[in-house]
Amino acid sequence: MTAKEFKEFVKANGVKKAAKEVDVVTTGTFGAMCSSGAYFNFGHSDPPIKMQRVWLDSIPAYTGIAAVDAYLGATELDETNNMLHGGAHVIEDLVRGKAVRLKATSYGTDCYPRKEIDTYVSLKTVNQAVLLNVRNCYQNYAAGTNSSSRTLYTYMGKLLPEFGNATYSSAGEISPLLNDPYYRTIGVGTRIFLGGAQGFVIWEGTQFNPGVPRTAEGVPKRPAGSLAVIGDLKQMSSDFVRGLTFTRYGTSLGLGIGIAIPILDEDMARNCAVTNDKIVTAVFDYSQQSRSRDVLKEVTYAQLMSGEIELKGKHVPTSSLSSMYKARQISEMLKNQVLRGDFMIERPVQNFSMDRVFKGLEIRSEKEAM
Amino acid sequence: MKTKVVLNFSPDAVNQPVTNNLISKYHLLVNILRAEIDEIGGKMVLELSGKADDIRKGIDYLKANGVGVRPIKEGVRRDDDVCIHCGLCVSICPTKALTFDPKTMKVLFSEEKCVACSVCIDACPPRAMEILI
């Protein structure tokens, strides 16, 4: 059943019965996932070129790998910093079946004599088009607000002055990693719903930080785990892969991820029974321009999703960066795929290390870095 | 009745107290939704409430004084194919024209409550909101 249905089932029947009767719980999330991108193999032209600089619809892609491979990042912008159309938008255009302009230049070699190429490519013409994201699907995320006297434009959206609003970014109780807080069933090799297709978890996500404070039930109270994922862009749908613009911040990829969690035992059932009133996050003041902002307040997702929280005696309207509507839709779709036998669930090839820590970046000498 | 209009001011029309006249002479309730006017002219978006006859007379008065008048049915429009229902717009909308349907968690847009302040336009990540002026 879906995570939403499972919580209602546990409420009515208890954890014991749920652990006995329910095999799989499907979760979902849809939100801005910046650390995303796609790699391509364009095929060789005649005469061939060893691409040294590559642009897809004017957005630079990284090609410091083999001759006709390139990686396009979701947050990459063109030379004019046009935030309405970045790497994420090119990825969405490709998923929509559009053709995009490929330009490449090179210095030319004996084996790759061509020095420039200007052509069009689409998902039909390229050999591989693979979404490869190094940090997605955050397990919990901070909430943002703004105490200053001017509007702030951030990756948490538009934050109005004098605590005018607060934004958050998690699907809460139906979000994948909040239902498996200790990563028992989600690890390297886990099959996932990714952008409408099936993909895989390939590693822990960057900034993986399982050691943050947790609630009595074990749910992290701060951004903790994250996933590195991979999937075939050619199989994905623009319903779940979207280019997003955060004004004066940049672009990001709106991406849908769903994970089916097997109810191994009563502990797993207890974890998946977690509800929004038991999931806590911290509200930060984004006018404080520091790596380690002070926690203004801890709130639950039940409070955040009520549409209003209280901050410094003020009623502050809240809203989300991630789409609950789409998150629910993904958990429903995944449930149906599991029921039809189209989505296989396996044990992770390897579990994540709980020892990872999240370090900052200091200005240091060569010696200090060693 | 209520109607929304866009006024275009030429440099000559800028110095006339048109808003005041609409209120005092034509008994209209005037809600200024947007205004960008300087010495070389500009634009203003008004919501006019009053009797149909008074609104017609008020608009005739504006036209007779060199102010361009164009009615608009709606100030802000949402492209439903683009909206992802994240709801980032919900907490910044001052008139609660954008709200969540608690059942489906879709974002609902009430054109009636919208005053075309346009705060949602650049806050929308997939750029689903558009202002029509």
Short mmCIF file of C-alpha atoms in Angstrom, two decimals, chain B:
data_model
loop_
_atom_site.label_atom_id
_atom_site.label_comp_id
_atom_site.label_asym_id
_atom_site.label_seq_id
_atom_site.Cartn_x
_atom_site.Cartn_y
_atom_site.Cartn_z
CA MET B 1 -20.58 45.35 -11.02
CA LYS B 2 -16.78 45.05 -11.06
CA THR B 3 -14.37 45.39 -13.94
CA LYS B 4 -10.60 45.55 -14.37
CA VAL B 5 -9.09 48.04 -16.81
CA VAL B 6 -5.64 49.04 -18.00
CA LEU B 7 -5.15 52.79 -18.39
CA ASN B 8 -2.50 54.15 -20.74
CA PHE B 9 -1.38 57.68 -19.97
CA SER B 10 0.12 59.98 -22.54
CA PRO B 11 2.38 62.78 -21.19
CA ASP B 12 -0.58 65.22 -21.50
CA ALA B 13 -2.88 63.06 -19.43
CA VAL B 14 -0.47 62.55 -16.56
CA ASN B 15 -1.34 65.74 -14.71
CA GLN B 16 -5.05 65.11 -14.40
CA PRO B 17 -6.48 63.76 -11.13
CA VAL B 18 -8.39 60.99 -12.94
CA THR B 19 -8.59 58.57 -10.03
CA ASN B 20 -10.04 61.25 -7.79
CA ASN B 21 -12.60 62.18 -10.46
CA LEU B 22 -13.65 58.57 -10.92
CA ILE B 23 -14.36 58.42 -7.20
CA SER B 24 -15.96 61.83 -6.63
CA LYS B 25 -17.79 62.44 -9.92
CA TYR B 26 -18.71 58.90 -10.94
CA HIS B 27 -19.13 57.36 -7.47
CA LEU B 28 -16.83 54.44 -8.28
CA LEU B 29 -14.80 52.37 -5.84
CA VAL B 30 -11.28 52.34 -7.24
CA ASN B 31 -8.73 49.69 -6.32
CA ILE B 32 -5.30 50.47 -7.79
CA LEU B 33 -3.72 47.12 -8.62
CA ARG B 34 -0.61 48.41 -10.38
CA ALA B 35 0.69 51.82 -11.29
CA GLU B 36 3.80 52.82 -13.21
CA ILE B 37 3.58 56.48 -14.16
CA ASP B 38 6.19 59.18 -14.57
CA GLU B 39 6.40 62.51 -16.42
CA ILE B 40 6.38 60.83 -19.83
CA GLY B 41 3.26 58.77 -19.19
CA GLY B 42 2.66 55.24 -18.01
CA LYS B 43 0.22 52.52 -17.15
CA MET B 44 -2.21 51.84 -14.36
CA VAL B 45 -4.34 48.78 -13.65
CA LEU B 46 -7.59 49.56 -11.83
CA GLU B 47 -10.42 47.52 -10.50
CA LEU B 48 -13.58 49.62 -10.74
CA SER B 49 -16.68 48.78 -8.69
CA GLY B 50 -19.99 50.58 -9.01
CA LYS B 51 -23.18 50.80 -11.07
CA ALA B 52 -22.78 49.64 -14.69
CA ASP B 53 -23.91 53.03 -15.92
CA ASP B 54 -21.40 54.87 -13.70
CA ILE B 55 -18.56 52.59 -14.86
CA ARG B 56 -19.48 53.30 -18.50
CA LYS B 57 -19.60 57.06 -17.85
CA GLY B 58 -16.32 56.92 -15.93
CA ILE B 59 -14.61 55.12 -18.83
CA ASP B 60 -16.05 57.65 -21.30
CA TYR B 61 -14.65 60.45 -19.13
CA LEU B 62 -11.19 58.83 -19.19
CA LYS B 63 -11.25 58.40 -22.97
CA ALA B 64 -12.43 62.00 -23.48
CA ASN B 65 -9.37 63.15 -21.50
CA GLY B 66 -6.79 61.30 -23.55
CA VAL B 67 -6.39 58.26 -21.32
CA GLY B 68 -6.30 54.96 -23.21
CA VAL B 69 -8.66 52.42 -21.63
CA ARG B 70 -8.50 48.69 -22.24
CA PRO B 71 -10.63 46.26 -20.25
CA ILE B 72 -8.99 43.09 -18.95
CA LYS B 73 -10.82 39.99 -17.95
CA GLU B 74 -8.04 38.75 -15.71
CA GLY B 75 -4.72 40.12 -14.57
CA VAL B 76 -2.88 36.93 -13.72
CA ARG B 77 -3.35 33.62 -15.48
CA ARG B 78 -2.06 30.18 -14.58
CA ASP B 79 -0.92 27.66 -17.16
CA ASP B 80 -2.28 24.44 -15.68
CA ASP B 81 0.00 22.30 -17.86
CA VAL B 82 3.06 23.96 -16.35
CA CYS B 83 2.00 24.13 -12.67
CA ILE B 84 3.56 21.35 -10.57
CA HIS B 85 1.42 22.14 -7.49
CA CYS B 86 4.40 22.74 -5.22
CA GLY B 87 2.56 25.60 -3.55
CA LEU B 88 5.49 27.97 -3.20
CA CYS B 89 3.07 30.70 -4.29
CA VAL B 90 0.59 29.89 -1.52
CA SER B 91 2.46 31.53 1.34
CA ILE B 92 3.32 34.72 -0.56
CA CYS B 93 -0.11 35.50 -2.02
CA PRO B 94 -1.46 38.44 0.00
CA THR B 95 -5.12 37.86 -0.91
CA LYS B 96 -5.18 34.06 -0.54
CA ALA B 97 -6.09 33.68 -4.19
CA LEU B 98 -3.73 30.69 -4.22
CA THR B 99 -4.60 27.94 -1.74
CA PHE B 100 -4.19 24.21 -1.27
CA ASP B 101 -7.09 21.85 -1.76
CA PRO B 102 -6.55 19.85 1.44
CA LYS B 103 -7.94 16.70 -0.17
CA THR B 104 -5.90 16.49 -3.35
CA MET B 105 -3.05 18.82 -2.29
CA LYS B 106 -3.41 20.57 -5.63
CA VAL B 107 -2.96 24.35 -5.66
CA LEU B 108 -6.20 26.16 -6.45
CA PHE B 109 -6.18 29.57 -8.12
CA SER B 110 -9.11 31.92 -7.59
CA GLU B 111 -9.15 34.57 -10.30
CA GLU B 112 -11.81 36.39 -8.32
CA LYS B 113 -9.59 36.89 -5.28
CA CYS B 114 -6.52 37.76 -7.38
CA VAL B 115 -5.66 41.46 -7.44
CA ALA B 116 -2.87 41.06 -10.00
CA CYS B 117 -0.19 42.26 -7.59
CA SER B 118 2.14 39.84 -9.48
CA VAL B 119 4.17 38.74 -6.42
CA CYS B 120 3.69 35.13 -7.54
CA ILE B 121 5.08 35.62 -11.06
CA ASP B 122 8.79 35.40 -10.31
CA ALA B 123 8.26 33.14 -7.28
CA CYS B 124 6.90 30.29 -9.39
CA PRO B 125 9.73 27.80 -10.11
CA PRO B 126 8.22 26.26 -13.29
CA ARG B 127 6.95 29.73 -14.37
CA ALA B 128 3.28 28.78 -14.56
CA MET B 129 1.97 32.22 -13.58
CA GLU B 130 1.69 34.92 -16.21
CA ILE B 131 0.50 38.50 -15.95
CA LEU B 132 -1.64 39.78 -18.80
CA ILE B 133 -1.51 43.53 -19.22
#
